[in-house]
Protein backbone atom coordinates (compact mmCIF):
# COMPACT_ATOMS: atom_id res chain seq x y z
CA UNK A 1 0.00 0.00 0.00
CA UNK A 2 1.14 3.54 -0.81
CA UNK A 3 0.58 7.07 0.50
CA UNK A 4 0.33 10.40 -1.33
CA UNK A 5 0.83 13.87 0.17
CA UNK A 6 -0.20 16.83 -1.97
CA UNK A 7 1.59 20.03 -0.96
CA UNK A 8 4.77 18.24 0.05
CA UNK A 9 6.98 21.30 -0.37
CA UNK A 10 5.24 23.20 2.44
CA UNK A 11 6.12 22.99 6.12
CA UNK A 12 3.40 20.56 7.22
CA UNK A 13 3.35 18.67 3.93
CA UNK A 14 7.07 17.97 4.00
CA UNK A 15 6.85 16.96 7.66
CA UNK A 16 4.04 14.54 6.81
CA UNK A 17 6.18 12.90 4.13
CA UNK A 18 9.11 12.65 6.55
CA UNK A 19 6.91 11.15 9.26
CA UNK A 20 5.38 8.63 6.87
CA UNK A 21 8.84 7.56 5.75
CA UNK A 22 10.01 7.22 9.34
CA UNK A 23 7.02 5.09 10.32
CA UNK A 24 7.71 2.76 7.40
CA UNK A 25 4.12 1.58 6.97
CA UNK A 26 3.81 2.43 3.28
CA UNK A 27 5.79 0.85 0.49
CA UNK A 28 5.99 4.12 -1.43
CA UNK A 29 5.36 7.67 -0.22
CA UNK A 30 4.64 10.15 -2.99
CA UNK A 31 5.17 13.86 -2.43
CA UNK A 32 3.32 16.09 -4.90
CA UNK A 33 4.31 19.74 -5.28
CA UNK A 34 4.75 22.41 -7.92
CA UNK A 35 8.52 21.83 -7.90
CA UNK A 36 8.33 18.06 -7.89
CA UNK A 37 10.89 17.93 -5.08
CA UNK A 38 10.40 15.50 -2.21
CA UNK A 39 12.39 14.44 0.86
CA UNK A 40 14.97 11.68 0.41
CA UNK A 41 13.25 8.33 0.31
CA UNK A 42 10.02 9.66 -1.16
CA UNK A 43 8.97 9.77 -4.79
CA UNK A 44 8.44 13.31 -6.01
CA UNK A 45 5.68 14.17 -8.48
CA UNK A 46 5.28 17.58 -10.09
CA UNK A 47 1.85 19.19 -10.20
CA UNK A 48 0.29 22.57 -9.54
CA UNK A 49 -2.86 21.70 -7.59
CA UNK A 50 -4.88 24.19 -9.65
CA UNK A 51 -3.75 22.64 -12.95
CA UNK A 52 -6.28 19.86 -13.35
CA UNK A 53 -4.44 17.97 -16.06
CA UNK A 54 -1.29 17.96 -13.90
CA UNK A 55 -3.26 16.74 -10.87
CA UNK A 56 -4.80 13.98 -12.95
CA UNK A 57 -1.39 12.90 -14.23
CA UNK A 58 0.06 12.81 -10.71
CA UNK A 59 -2.92 10.85 -9.41
CA UNK A 60 -2.61 8.34 -12.23
CA UNK A 61 1.13 7.89 -11.68
CA UNK A 62 0.68 7.32 -7.96
CA UNK A 63 -2.19 4.86 -8.45
CA UNK A 64 -0.30 2.93 -11.13
CA UNK A 65 2.37 2.05 -8.55
CA UNK A 66 -0.11 0.17 -6.36
CA UNK A 67 -3.03 0.73 -4.00
CA UNK A 68 -3.07 4.23 -2.50
CA UNK A 69 -4.61 3.83 0.95
CA UNK A 70 -3.74 7.29 2.29
CA UNK A 71 -4.06 10.63 0.51
CA UNK A 72 -3.42 13.82 2.47
CA UNK A 73 -3.76 17.35 1.15
CA UNK A 74 -1.57 19.95 2.87
CA UNK A 75 -2.35 22.92 0.65
CA UNK A 76 -3.73 26.22 1.87
CA UNK A 77 -3.47 29.99 1.91
CA UNK A 78 -4.33 32.55 4.56
CA UNK A 79 -2.32 35.60 3.51
CA UNK A 80 0.14 36.74 0.88
CA UNK A 81 2.10 39.86 1.70
CA UNK A 82 0.32 43.17 2.05
CA UNK A 83 -1.97 42.43 -0.90
CA UNK A 84 -3.80 39.61 0.85
CA UNK A 85 -4.54 39.63 4.58
CA UNK A 86 -7.35 38.09 6.68
CA UNK A 87 -10.26 40.52 6.81
CA UNK A 88 -11.04 42.08 10.18
CA UNK A 89 -14.34 43.43 8.87
CA UNK A 90 -16.78 42.82 6.03
CA UNK A 91 -15.60 46.21 4.75
CA UNK A 92 -12.24 44.66 3.90
CA UNK A 93 -13.63 41.92 1.65
CA UNK A 94 -12.62 41.83 -2.00
CA UNK A 95 -13.39 39.68 -4.99
CA UNK A 96 -9.69 39.13 -5.64
CA UNK A 97 -9.09 38.02 -2.06
CA UNK A 98 -11.97 35.57 -2.09
CA UNK A 99 -10.92 34.09 -5.41
CA UNK A 100 -7.33 33.56 -4.31
CA UNK A 101 -8.24 32.03 -0.97
CA UNK A 102 -10.97 29.81 -2.40
CA UNK A 103 -8.63 28.60 -5.14
CA UNK A 104 -6.05 27.32 -2.68
CA UNK A 105 -8.25 26.17 0.19
CA UNK A 106 -11.30 24.73 -1.55
CA UNK A 107 -10.87 24.34 -5.29
CA UNK A 108 -7.43 22.70 -5.13
CA UNK A 109 -8.52 19.97 -2.64
CA UNK A 110 -11.69 19.46 -4.72
CA UNK A 111 -9.67 18.85 -7.89
CA UNK A 112 -7.41 16.46 -6.01
CA UNK A 113 -10.45 14.60 -4.71
CA UNK A 114 -11.87 14.40 -8.22
CA UNK A 115 -8.82 12.56 -9.49
CA UNK A 116 -7.77 10.63 -6.38
CA UNK A 117 -10.97 9.24 -4.85
CA UNK A 118 -11.84 7.09 -7.85
CA UNK A 119 -8.32 5.67 -7.81
CA UNK A 120 -8.44 4.58 -4.17
CA UNK A 121 -9.15 0.85 -3.60
CA UNK A 122 -12.74 -0.30 -4.11
CA UNK A 123 -12.56 -2.41 -0.96
CA UNK A 124 -10.71 -2.23 2.34
CA UNK A 125 -9.78 0.75 4.51
CA UNK A 126 -8.39 3.92 3.00
CA UNK A 127 -8.22 7.54 4.15
CA UNK A 128 -8.58 10.81 2.24
CA UNK A 129 -7.66 13.68 4.54
CA UNK A 130 -7.28 17.34 3.49
CA UNK A 131 -6.09 19.78 6.12
CA UNK A 132 -8.88 22.07 7.24
CA UNK A 133 -9.11 24.46 10.20
CA UNK A 134 -11.10 24.98 13.38
CA UNK A 135 -12.06 28.44 12.15
CA UNK A 136 -14.09 26.73 9.41
CA UNK A 137 -16.54 25.54 12.06
CA UNK A 138 -19.73 27.59 11.91
CA UNK A 139 -20.88 26.50 15.37
CA UNK A 140 -17.50 27.25 16.94
CA UNK A 141 -17.23 30.76 15.49
CA UNK A 142 -17.23 33.28 18.34
CA UNK A 143 -14.96 36.00 16.98
CA UNK A 144 -16.02 36.63 13.38
CA UNK A 145 -13.61 38.13 10.87
CA UNK A 146 -11.28 36.26 8.53
CA UNK A 147 -14.26 36.02 6.19
CA UNK A 148 -12.70 34.43 3.12
CA UNK A 149 -10.53 31.97 5.04
CA UNK A 150 -13.39 30.85 7.29
CA UNK A 151 -15.71 30.47 4.31
CA UNK A 152 -13.21 28.41 2.32
CA UNK A 153 -12.62 26.01 5.19
CA UNK A 154 -16.35 25.70 5.92
CA UNK A 155 -16.83 24.88 2.23
CA UNK A 156 -14.03 22.32 2.38
CA UNK A 157 -15.65 20.69 5.41
CA UNK A 158 -18.89 20.37 3.44
CA UNK A 159 -17.05 18.81 0.52
CA UNK A 160 -15.45 16.27 2.86
CA UNK A 161 -18.91 15.34 4.13
CA UNK A 162 -20.15 14.96 0.56
CA UNK A 163 -17.20 12.75 -0.39
CA UNK A 164 -17.74 10.58 2.69
CA UNK A 165 -21.36 9.94 1.73
CA UNK A 166 -20.58 9.22 -1.91
CA UNK A 167 -17.56 6.99 -1.30
CA UNK A 168 -19.32 5.16 1.52
CA UNK A 169 -21.92 3.89 -0.93
CA UNK A 170 -19.34 1.79 -2.77
CA UNK A 171 -16.78 1.12 -0.03
CA UNK A 172 -18.06 0.92 3.53
CA UNK A 173 -14.50 1.08 4.88
CA UNK A 174 -13.54 4.32 3.11
CA UNK A 175 -12.81 7.34 5.31
CA UNK A 176 -12.93 10.98 4.20
CA UNK A 177 -12.16 13.47 6.94
CA UNK A 178 -10.88 16.99 7.54
CA UNK A 179 -7.94 17.52 9.87
CA UNK A 180 -7.07 20.62 11.88
CA UNK A 181 -3.28 20.59 12.40
CA UNK A 182 -3.24 23.15 15.21
CA UNK A 183 -1.16 26.31 14.95
CA UNK A 184 2.06 25.28 13.27
CA UNK A 185 5.29 27.22 13.02
CA UNK A 186 5.13 27.86 9.28
CA UNK A 187 4.84 30.87 7.02
CA UNK A 188 1.05 30.58 7.04
CA UNK A 189 0.79 31.27 10.78
CA UNK A 190 3.90 33.44 11.20
CA UNK A 191 2.13 36.83 11.42
CA UNK A 192 -0.18 35.51 14.15
CA UNK A 193 2.15 33.44 16.31
CA UNK A 194 2.58 36.12 18.97
CA UNK A 195 -1.00 35.49 20.13
CA UNK A 196 -0.59 31.72 20.51
CA UNK A 197 -0.56 30.50 24.15
CA UNK A 198 2.55 28.78 25.43
CA UNK A 199 2.78 25.15 24.39
CA UNK A 200 0.22 25.51 21.58
CA UNK A 201 2.58 26.41 18.74
CA UNK A 202 3.74 23.19 17.11
CA UNK A 203 6.73 22.51 14.93
CA UNK A 204 5.79 20.91 11.58
CA UNK A 205 7.21 17.60 12.82
CA UNK A 206 5.08 17.70 15.98
CA UNK A 207 1.93 18.50 14.02
CA UNK A 208 2.61 15.78 11.45
CA UNK A 209 3.10 13.21 14.18
CA UNK A 210 -0.16 14.18 15.85
CA UNK A 211 -2.07 14.08 12.56
CA UNK A 212 -0.81 10.63 11.62
CA UNK A 213 -1.74 9.36 15.08
CA UNK A 214 -5.27 10.61 14.44
CA UNK A 215 -5.35 8.98 11.00
CA UNK A 216 -4.21 5.65 12.44
CA UNK A 217 -7.07 5.66 14.97
CA UNK A 218 -9.88 6.48 12.53
CA UNK A 219 -12.75 4.14 11.81
CA UNK A 220 -15.37 4.32 9.03
CA UNK A 221 -17.80 5.80 11.57
CA UNK A 222 -15.55 8.89 11.61
CA UNK A 223 -15.93 9.53 7.89
CA UNK A 224 -17.32 12.93 6.96
CA UNK A 225 -16.19 14.62 10.17
CA UNK A 226 -13.55 17.16 11.20
CA UNK A 227 -10.96 16.34 13.85
CA UNK A 228 -8.25 18.39 15.48
CA UNK A 229 -4.64 17.33 15.99
CA UNK A 230 -5.54 15.66 19.29
CA UNK A 231 -8.28 13.56 17.73
CA UNK A 232 -11.10 15.68 19.19
CA UNK A 233 -14.20 16.16 17.09
CA UNK A 234 -14.83 19.72 15.89
CA UNK A 235 -18.48 20.66 15.42
CA UNK A 236 -19.63 21.64 11.91
Tab-separated table of C-alpha atoms in Angstrom:
chain	number	residue	atom	x	y	z
A	1	UNK	CA	0.000	0.000	0.000
A	2	UNK	CA	1.143	3.537	-0.812
A	3	UNK	CA	0.580	7.075	0.496
A	4	UNK	CA	0.334	10.403	-1.329
A	5	UNK	CA	0.826	13.873	0.165
A	6	UNK	CA	-0.201	16.835	-1.973
A	7	UNK	CA	1.594	20.033	-0.957
A	8	UNK	CA	4.773	18.240	0.053
A	9	UNK	CA	6.977	21.301	-0.373
A	10	UNK	CA	5.244	23.195	2.444
A	11	UNK	CA	6.115	22.989	6.117
A	12	UNK	CA	3.400	20.556	7.218
A	13	UNK	CA	3.349	18.667	3.926
A	14	UNK	CA	7.073	17.967	4.002
A	15	UNK	CA	6.853	16.957	7.656
A	16	UNK	CA	4.039	14.544	6.814
A	17	UNK	CA	6.182	12.904	4.133
A	18	UNK	CA	9.110	12.653	6.547
A	19	UNK	CA	6.905	11.153	9.258
A	20	UNK	CA	5.382	8.627	6.869
A	21	UNK	CA	8.836	7.556	5.748
A	22	UNK	CA	10.006	7.220	9.342
A	23	UNK	CA	7.023	5.093	10.316
A	24	UNK	CA	7.706	2.759	7.404
A	25	UNK	CA	4.121	1.582	6.967
A	26	UNK	CA	3.807	2.433	3.284
A	27	UNK	CA	5.792	0.849	0.493
A	28	UNK	CA	5.990	4.122	-1.429
A	29	UNK	CA	5.355	7.669	-0.221
A	30	UNK	CA	4.638	10.152	-2.993
A	31	UNK	CA	5.166	13.863	-2.429
A	32	UNK	CA	3.320	16.091	-4.896
A	33	UNK	CA	4.310	19.736	-5.277
A	34	UNK	CA	4.753	22.408	-7.924
A	35	UNK	CA	8.517	21.832	-7.897
A	36	UNK	CA	8.327	18.062	-7.889
A	37	UNK	CA	10.886	17.931	-5.079
A	38	UNK	CA	10.398	15.497	-2.208
A	39	UNK	CA	12.388	14.438	0.863
A	40	UNK	CA	14.970	11.684	0.406
A	41	UNK	CA	13.253	8.325	0.308
A	42	UNK	CA	10.021	9.656	-1.157
A	43	UNK	CA	8.974	9.766	-4.792
A	44	UNK	CA	8.437	13.311	-6.012
A	45	UNK	CA	5.678	14.173	-8.477
A	46	UNK	CA	5.284	17.582	-10.095
A	47	UNK	CA	1.849	19.188	-10.201
A	48	UNK	CA	0.288	22.570	-9.537
A	49	UNK	CA	-2.861	21.699	-7.595
A	50	UNK	CA	-4.876	24.191	-9.652
A	51	UNK	CA	-3.752	22.643	-12.945
A	52	UNK	CA	-6.285	19.859	-13.355
A	53	UNK	CA	-4.442	17.971	-16.056
A	54	UNK	CA	-1.292	17.958	-13.905
A	55	UNK	CA	-3.257	16.745	-10.870
A	56	UNK	CA	-4.799	13.980	-12.947
A	57	UNK	CA	-1.389	12.895	-14.229
A	58	UNK	CA	0.063	12.811	-10.714
A	59	UNK	CA	-2.922	10.846	-9.410
A	60	UNK	CA	-2.610	8.341	-12.230
A	61	UNK	CA	1.126	7.888	-11.684
A	62	UNK	CA	0.683	7.320	-7.958
A	63	UNK	CA	-2.187	4.857	-8.448
A	64	UNK	CA	-0.298	2.934	-11.126
A	65	UNK	CA	2.373	2.052	-8.545
A	66	UNK	CA	-0.114	0.168	-6.356
A	67	UNK	CA	-3.028	0.734	-4.002
A	68	UNK	CA	-3.073	4.225	-2.502
A	69	UNK	CA	-4.613	3.829	0.950
A	70	UNK	CA	-3.743	7.291	2.290
A	71	UNK	CA	-4.057	10.629	0.514
A	72	UNK	CA	-3.418	13.816	2.469
A	73	UNK	CA	-3.759	17.354	1.151
A	74	UNK	CA	-1.566	19.955	2.866
A	75	UNK	CA	-2.350	22.920	0.648
A	76	UNK	CA	-3.733	26.218	1.873
A	77	UNK	CA	-3.471	29.987	1.911
A	78	UNK	CA	-4.329	32.549	4.564
A	79	UNK	CA	-2.317	35.602	3.510
A	80	UNK	CA	0.136	36.741	0.878
A	81	UNK	CA	2.101	39.857	1.702
A	82	UNK	CA	0.315	43.172	2.051
A	83	UNK	CA	-1.971	42.432	-0.896
A	84	UNK	CA	-3.801	39.606	0.854
A	85	UNK	CA	-4.545	39.628	4.576
A	86	UNK	CA	-7.346	38.088	6.683
A	87	UNK	CA	-10.261	40.515	6.806
A	88	UNK	CA	-11.039	42.079	10.176
A	89	UNK	CA	-14.344	43.432	8.872
A	90	UNK	CA	-16.782	42.817	6.031
A	91	UNK	CA	-15.600	46.210	4.752
A	92	UNK	CA	-12.245	44.659	3.897
A	93	UNK	CA	-13.629	41.923	1.650
A	94	UNK	CA	-12.623	41.829	-2.004
A	95	UNK	CA	-13.387	39.677	-4.989
A	96	UNK	CA	-9.691	39.126	-5.636
A	97	UNK	CA	-9.095	38.020	-2.059
A	98	UNK	CA	-11.970	35.570	-2.086
A	99	UNK	CA	-10.925	34.091	-5.405
A	100	UNK	CA	-7.326	33.555	-4.312
A	101	UNK	CA	-8.239	32.033	-0.967
A	102	UNK	CA	-10.966	29.813	-2.404
A	103	UNK	CA	-8.631	28.601	-5.144
A	104	UNK	CA	-6.047	27.324	-2.681
A	105	UNK	CA	-8.246	26.168	0.187
A	106	UNK	CA	-11.303	24.728	-1.547
A	107	UNK	CA	-10.866	24.337	-5.294
A	108	UNK	CA	-7.430	22.695	-5.129
A	109	UNK	CA	-8.524	19.973	-2.642
A	110	UNK	CA	-11.693	19.456	-4.719
A	111	UNK	CA	-9.670	18.853	-7.889
A	112	UNK	CA	-7.407	16.460	-6.013
A	113	UNK	CA	-10.452	14.599	-4.708
A	114	UNK	CA	-11.870	14.399	-8.223
A	115	UNK	CA	-8.820	12.562	-9.493
A	116	UNK	CA	-7.770	10.626	-6.384
A	117	UNK	CA	-10.966	9.236	-4.853
A	118	UNK	CA	-11.839	7.086	-7.846
A	119	UNK	CA	-8.319	5.666	-7.815
A	120	UNK	CA	-8.439	4.575	-4.172
A	121	UNK	CA	-9.148	0.851	-3.602
A	122	UNK	CA	-12.744	-0.304	-4.109
A	123	UNK	CA	-12.560	-2.412	-0.964
A	124	UNK	CA	-10.707	-2.234	2.341
A	125	UNK	CA	-9.784	0.751	4.506
A	126	UNK	CA	-8.386	3.917	3.003
A	127	UNK	CA	-8.223	7.540	4.149
A	128	UNK	CA	-8.579	10.808	2.239
A	129	UNK	CA	-7.663	13.684	4.544
A	130	UNK	CA	-7.283	17.335	3.487
A	131	UNK	CA	-6.088	19.784	6.124
A	132	UNK	CA	-8.884	22.073	7.236
A	133	UNK	CA	-9.113	24.462	10.205
A	134	UNK	CA	-11.099	24.978	13.377
A	135	UNK	CA	-12.064	28.443	12.147
A	136	UNK	CA	-14.086	26.735	9.413
A	137	UNK	CA	-16.545	25.542	12.062
A	138	UNK	CA	-19.728	27.591	11.914
A	139	UNK	CA	-20.877	26.496	15.366
A	140	UNK	CA	-17.495	27.252	16.939
A	141	UNK	CA	-17.227	30.762	15.495
A	142	UNK	CA	-17.232	33.284	18.344
A	143	UNK	CA	-14.963	36.005	16.979
A	144	UNK	CA	-16.018	36.635	13.378
A	145	UNK	CA	-13.609	38.126	10.872
A	146	UNK	CA	-11.281	36.258	8.529
A	147	UNK	CA	-14.260	36.017	6.192
A	148	UNK	CA	-12.701	34.430	3.122
A	149	UNK	CA	-10.533	31.967	5.040
A	150	UNK	CA	-13.389	30.848	7.295
A	151	UNK	CA	-15.706	30.474	4.305
A	152	UNK	CA	-13.206	28.410	2.322
A	153	UNK	CA	-12.620	26.009	5.195
A	154	UNK	CA	-16.353	25.703	5.916
A	155	UNK	CA	-16.831	24.876	2.230
A	156	UNK	CA	-14.027	22.315	2.384
A	157	UNK	CA	-15.652	20.691	5.407
A	158	UNK	CA	-18.887	20.369	3.441
A	159	UNK	CA	-17.051	18.807	0.524
A	160	UNK	CA	-15.453	16.267	2.856
A	161	UNK	CA	-18.912	15.343	4.131
A	162	UNK	CA	-20.150	14.956	0.563
A	163	UNK	CA	-17.204	12.755	-0.385
A	164	UNK	CA	-17.744	10.584	2.686
A	165	UNK	CA	-21.363	9.945	1.730
A	166	UNK	CA	-20.576	9.217	-1.908
A	167	UNK	CA	-17.560	6.987	-1.302
A	168	UNK	CA	-19.324	5.164	1.524
A	169	UNK	CA	-21.916	3.889	-0.935
A	170	UNK	CA	-19.345	1.787	-2.772
A	171	UNK	CA	-16.778	1.123	-0.028
A	172	UNK	CA	-18.057	0.921	3.531
A	173	UNK	CA	-14.502	1.080	4.878
A	174	UNK	CA	-13.545	4.318	3.111
A	175	UNK	CA	-12.807	7.343	5.307
A	176	UNK	CA	-12.934	10.975	4.196
A	177	UNK	CA	-12.163	13.471	6.940
A	178	UNK	CA	-10.884	16.990	7.536
A	179	UNK	CA	-7.938	17.521	9.868
A	180	UNK	CA	-7.075	20.623	11.878
A	181	UNK	CA	-3.281	20.586	12.403
A	182	UNK	CA	-3.242	23.150	15.209
A	183	UNK	CA	-1.162	26.313	14.951
A	184	UNK	CA	2.057	25.276	13.267
A	185	UNK	CA	5.290	27.219	13.020
A	186	UNK	CA	5.127	27.859	9.278
A	187	UNK	CA	4.845	30.873	7.017
A	188	UNK	CA	1.051	30.582	7.043
A	189	UNK	CA	0.794	31.269	10.777
A	190	UNK	CA	3.902	33.443	11.198
A	191	UNK	CA	2.129	36.834	11.418
A	192	UNK	CA	-0.181	35.514	14.146
A	193	UNK	CA	2.149	33.440	16.311
A	194	UNK	CA	2.575	36.117	18.975
A	195	UNK	CA	-1.001	35.489	20.126
A	196	UNK	CA	-0.591	31.721	20.506
A	197	UNK	CA	-0.562	30.500	24.147
A	198	UNK	CA	2.554	28.780	25.425
A	199	UNK	CA	2.775	25.155	24.386
A	200	UNK	CA	0.225	25.508	21.580
A	201	UNK	CA	2.585	26.414	18.738
A	202	UNK	CA	3.740	23.194	17.112
A	203	UNK	CA	6.731	22.506	14.934
A	204	UNK	CA	5.789	20.907	11.584
A	205	UNK	CA	7.210	17.600	12.821
A	206	UNK	CA	5.078	17.699	15.982
A	207	UNK	CA	1.932	18.498	14.016
A	208	UNK	CA	2.613	15.777	11.446
A	209	UNK	CA	3.097	13.215	14.179
A	210	UNK	CA	-0.159	14.181	15.852
A	211	UNK	CA	-2.071	14.082	12.559
A	212	UNK	CA	-0.807	10.626	11.620
A	213	UNK	CA	-1.737	9.357	15.078
A	214	UNK	CA	-5.272	10.609	14.444
A	215	UNK	CA	-5.350	8.976	11.004
A	216	UNK	CA	-4.212	5.646	12.443
A	217	UNK	CA	-7.065	5.656	14.973
A	218	UNK	CA	-9.876	6.483	12.529
A	219	UNK	CA	-12.750	4.137	11.805
A	220	UNK	CA	-15.369	4.321	9.028
A	221	UNK	CA	-17.801	5.801	11.569
A	222	UNK	CA	-15.553	8.893	11.613
A	223	UNK	CA	-15.934	9.527	7.894
A	224	UNK	CA	-17.318	12.930	6.963
A	225	UNK	CA	-16.191	14.620	10.173
A	226	UNK	CA	-13.549	17.163	11.199
A	227	UNK	CA	-10.963	16.337	13.855
A	228	UNK	CA	-8.253	18.390	15.483
A	229	UNK	CA	-4.644	17.327	15.989
A	230	UNK	CA	-5.544	15.662	19.289
A	231	UNK	CA	-8.285	13.556	17.733
A	232	UNK	CA	-11.095	15.676	19.190
A	233	UNK	CA	-14.198	16.163	17.089
A	234	UNK	CA	-14.834	19.717	15.886
A	235	UNK	CA	-18.483	20.665	15.423
A	236	UNK	CA	-19.634	21.640	11.913
